[in-house]
Amino acid sequence: EVSSPDSSFRMGVLLADMNRGLAQLLRDQSNSFSVTFPLSWSADGQQLAFSGGGDIHVFSMADAEMRNVSQSPTYTETYPAWSSDGRTLTFVATSNLLAFGTSINQYKDDRLEIVRVEQGQLVPQFAQTGKDPAYPIWSPDGNWLAFRTYEGQFVEKDGVTYLLSYKQIWIMDAHSGAIRVVAEDYENGPAWSPDSQQIAYTAWKRD
């Protein structure tokens, strides 16, 4: 939960009961932090993950306890996504150290990480400088992890400066860790089909 400078309003994570029409505020009594979209439920509905204060937090519905599962002072962690079995949580770790150069809004050592929630063990995954991974999403069968990458560069032509963006969708084999590009020049997505055999996304296409 975070308060405005004049304490007139607060921002936090709330649960709305669809039957009773009531909202419950989830908060860690020892900390105040801003919350970053998106939030992610585990498949069994017992755990809710979100980014707050630059770390990934997990709220347990069973005991109403909240805990920090990343705690990395040199990285800002966002985009939590649960695996289908609810045992692991994937998120994006963005270095707090800016990389200066021709790229825009790029950071050094941006990467995907997986935390085995019960053991609290962090496992670095996809990491390519300047690729800016985001929006990880597990396939329903748990065998694949899809995510998008983004690159932006300033290009000057005829005295005019343009910003060119380049996006791709990658998938990672959850067992071998092998990764590959499955779509380029996309705009939004990805989204898995229920049988984990297809990925939907939107893209600009020339006529």
Coordinates of C-alpha atoms in Angstrom, one line a residue:
E1 CA 0.0 0.0 0.0
V2 CA 1.3 3.5 -0.8
S3 CA -0.1 6.8 0.3
S4 CA -0.3 10.0 -1.7
P5 CA 1.7 13.0 -0.4
D6 CA -1.3 14.6 1.2
S7 CA -2.6 11.2 2.5
S8 CA -5.9 11.8 0.7
F9 CA -5.8 8.4 -1.1
R10 CA -3.8 5.2 -1.1
M11 CA -2.8 2.6 -3.8
G12 CA -2.6 -1.1 -3.0
V13 CA -3.7 -4.6 -3.9
L14 CA -7.3 -5.4 -3.2
L15 CA -9.5 -8.5 -3.6
A16 CA -13.2 -7.9 -4.6
D17 CA -15.7 -10.5 -3.5
M18 CA -18.1 -11.1 -6.5
N19 CA -20.8 -12.4 -4.2
R20 CA -20.7 -10.0 -1.3
G21 CA -19.5 -7.0 -3.2
L22 CA -16.8 -6.3 -0.7
A23 CA -13.1 -5.4 -1.3
Q24 CA -10.3 -6.6 1.0
L25 CA -7.0 -4.8 1.0
L26 CA -3.9 -6.9 1.0
R27 CA -0.9 -5.2 2.6
D28 CA 2.3 -6.0 4.3
Q29 CA 2.1 -4.1 7.6
S30 CA 5.8 -3.5 7.8
N31 CA 6.3 -1.9 4.3
S32 CA 4.7 0.7 2.0
F33 CA 5.4 0.4 -1.7
S34 CA 3.9 1.1 -5.1
V35 CA 2.4 -1.8 -7.0
T36 CA 3.1 -2.4 -10.6
F37 CA 0.8 -4.1 -13.1
P38 CA 0.2 -7.0 -13.8
L39 CA -0.8 -9.3 -11.0
S40 CA -0.7 -13.1 -11.3
W41 CA -2.8 -15.8 -9.6
S42 CA -1.4 -19.3 -9.1
A43 CA -3.6 -22.0 -10.9
D44 CA -5.0 -23.3 -7.6
G45 CA -6.0 -19.8 -6.5
Q46 CA -4.0 -20.0 -3.3
Q47 CA -1.3 -17.5 -4.1
L48 CA -1.2 -14.0 -5.7
A49 CA 2.0 -12.6 -7.0
F50 CA 2.7 -8.9 -7.8
S51 CA 5.5 -6.4 -8.1
G52 CA 5.9 -4.0 -5.3
G53 CA 8.7 -1.6 -4.5
G54 CA 10.8 -3.2 -7.2
D55 CA 10.5 -6.8 -5.8
I56 CA 8.2 -9.7 -6.4
H57 CA 5.8 -10.4 -3.5
V58 CA 3.6 -13.5 -3.0
F59 CA 0.4 -13.3 -0.9
S60 CA -0.9 -16.6 0.5
M61 CA -4.6 -17.0 0.7
A62 CA -4.3 -19.8 3.2
D63 CA -2.6 -17.8 6.0
A64 CA -2.8 -14.2 4.7
E65 CA 1.0 -13.9 4.8
M66 CA 2.9 -11.9 2.3
R67 CA 6.6 -12.5 1.5
N68 CA 9.2 -11.1 -0.8
V69 CA 10.6 -13.8 -3.1
S70 CA 13.2 -11.8 -5.0
Q71 CA 14.9 -9.2 -2.8
S72 CA 17.5 -8.0 -5.3
P73 CA 18.8 -4.5 -4.6
T74 CA 20.4 -4.1 -8.0
Y75 CA 17.4 -5.1 -10.0
T76 CA 13.8 -4.1 -10.4
E77 CA 11.5 -7.1 -10.8
T78 CA 8.2 -7.0 -12.7
Y79 CA 5.8 -9.1 -14.8
P80 CA 5.3 -12.1 -12.4
A81 CA 3.8 -15.2 -14.1
W82 CA 3.0 -18.5 -12.4
S83 CA 3.8 -21.9 -13.9
S84 CA 0.8 -24.1 -14.4
D85 CA 1.7 -26.3 -11.5
G86 CA 2.1 -23.3 -9.1
R87 CA 5.6 -24.4 -8.1
T88 CA 7.6 -21.8 -9.9
L89 CA 7.2 -18.1 -10.7
T90 CA 8.8 -16.3 -13.6
F91 CA 9.5 -12.6 -13.7
V92 CA 11.5 -9.9 -15.4
A93 CA 14.6 -8.5 -13.7
T94 CA 15.7 -5.1 -15.0
S95 CA 19.1 -3.8 -14.0
N96 CA 19.1 -0.5 -12.1
L97 CA 22.2 0.5 -14.0
L98 CA 21.5 2.4 -17.2
A99 CA 23.4 1.3 -20.3
F100 CA 24.4 4.4 -22.3
G101 CA 24.6 4.1 -26.1
T102 CA 22.4 4.3 -29.2
S103 CA 19.6 2.3 -27.6
I104 CA 16.7 4.0 -25.9
N105 CA 15.1 2.8 -22.7
Q106 CA 17.4 -0.1 -22.6
Y107 CA 19.2 -1.5 -19.5
K108 CA 22.2 -3.7 -19.1
D109 CA 21.6 -7.4 -18.1
D110 CA 17.8 -7.4 -18.4
R111 CA 16.7 -11.0 -17.9
L112 CA 14.0 -13.5 -17.1
E113 CA 14.3 -15.3 -13.8
I114 CA 12.5 -18.2 -12.3
V115 CA 12.0 -18.6 -8.5
R116 CA 11.1 -22.0 -7.1
V117 CA 8.7 -20.5 -4.6
E118 CA 8.9 -23.2 -1.8
Q119 CA 12.7 -23.3 -1.8
G120 CA 13.1 -19.6 -2.5
Q121 CA 15.7 -20.5 -5.1
L122 CA 16.4 -18.0 -8.0
V123 CA 17.3 -19.5 -11.4
P124 CA 18.5 -16.9 -14.1
Q125 CA 17.0 -17.7 -17.5
F126 CA 16.9 -15.7 -20.7
A127 CA 19.5 -12.9 -20.7
Q128 CA 20.6 -10.9 -23.7
T129 CA 21.9 -7.4 -23.4
G130 CA 19.5 -4.9 -24.9
K131 CA 16.7 -7.4 -25.7
D132 CA 14.4 -6.2 -22.9
P133 CA 12.2 -9.3 -22.1
A134 CA 8.7 -8.8 -20.8
Y135 CA 5.2 -10.4 -20.6
P136 CA 6.3 -14.0 -19.8
I137 CA 3.4 -16.5 -19.9
W138 CA 3.5 -20.2 -19.4
S139 CA 1.8 -22.7 -21.7
P140 CA -1.1 -24.5 -20.0
D141 CA 0.8 -27.8 -20.1
G142 CA 3.8 -26.2 -18.4
N143 CA 6.3 -27.3 -21.1
W144 CA 6.9 -23.9 -22.6
L145 CA 7.5 -20.3 -21.5
A146 CA 6.7 -17.6 -24.0
F147 CA 7.8 -13.9 -23.7
R148 CA 8.4 -10.9 -25.9
T149 CA 11.5 -8.9 -26.4
Y150 CA 11.8 -5.2 -27.4
E151 CA 14.6 -3.2 -28.9
G152 CA 14.5 0.6 -29.7
Q153 CA 17.0 2.7 -31.5
F154 CA 17.2 6.3 -32.8
V155 CA 18.0 6.5 -36.5
E156 CA 18.7 9.7 -38.4
K157 CA 17.6 10.1 -42.0
D158 CA 17.5 13.2 -44.1
G159 CA 18.1 15.3 -41.0
V160 CA 15.1 13.8 -39.2
T161 CA 15.5 11.5 -36.2
Y162 CA 13.2 8.5 -36.0
L163 CA 12.7 5.9 -33.2
L164 CA 12.6 2.4 -34.6
S165 CA 11.3 -0.4 -32.5
Y166 CA 11.8 -4.1 -33.1
K167 CA 9.8 -6.8 -31.2
Q168 CA 10.0 -10.5 -31.2
I169 CA 8.2 -13.4 -29.4
W170 CA 10.4 -16.2 -28.0
I171 CA 9.6 -19.5 -26.4
M172 CA 11.7 -21.4 -24.0
D173 CA 11.6 -25.2 -23.4
A174 CA 10.9 -25.6 -19.7
H175 CA 12.9 -28.8 -19.6
S176 CA 16.0 -28.1 -21.6
G177 CA 16.1 -24.3 -21.4
A178 CA 16.5 -24.0 -25.2
I179 CA 15.0 -20.8 -26.6
R180 CA 14.0 -19.7 -30.1
V181 CA 12.2 -17.0 -31.9
V182 CA 8.7 -17.8 -33.1
A183 CA 7.4 -14.4 -34.3
E184 CA 8.8 -11.1 -35.4
D185 CA 7.5 -7.6 -35.8
Y186 CA 4.5 -8.3 -33.5
E187 CA 2.5 -5.7 -31.6
N188 CA 0.7 -7.4 -28.7
G189 CA 0.6 -10.8 -27.1
P190 CA 1.5 -13.6 -26.6
A191 CA -1.5 -15.8 -25.6
W192 CA -1.4 -19.6 -25.5
S193 CA -4.2 -21.8 -26.9
P194 CA -5.7 -24.2 -24.3
D195 CA -3.8 -27.2 -25.8
S196 CA -0.5 -25.4 -25.7
Q197 CA 0.0 -25.9 -29.5
Q198 CA -0.5 -22.4 -30.7
I199 CA 0.4 -18.8 -29.7
A200 CA -1.9 -15.9 -30.7
Y201 CA -0.5 -12.3 -31.1
T202 CA -1.2 -9.2 -33.1
A203 CA 1.1 -7.6 -35.7
W204 CA 1.3 -4.9 -38.4
K205 CA 1.3 -6.3 -41.9
R206 CA 2.0 -4.5 -45.1
D207 CA -0.8 -4.7 -47.8

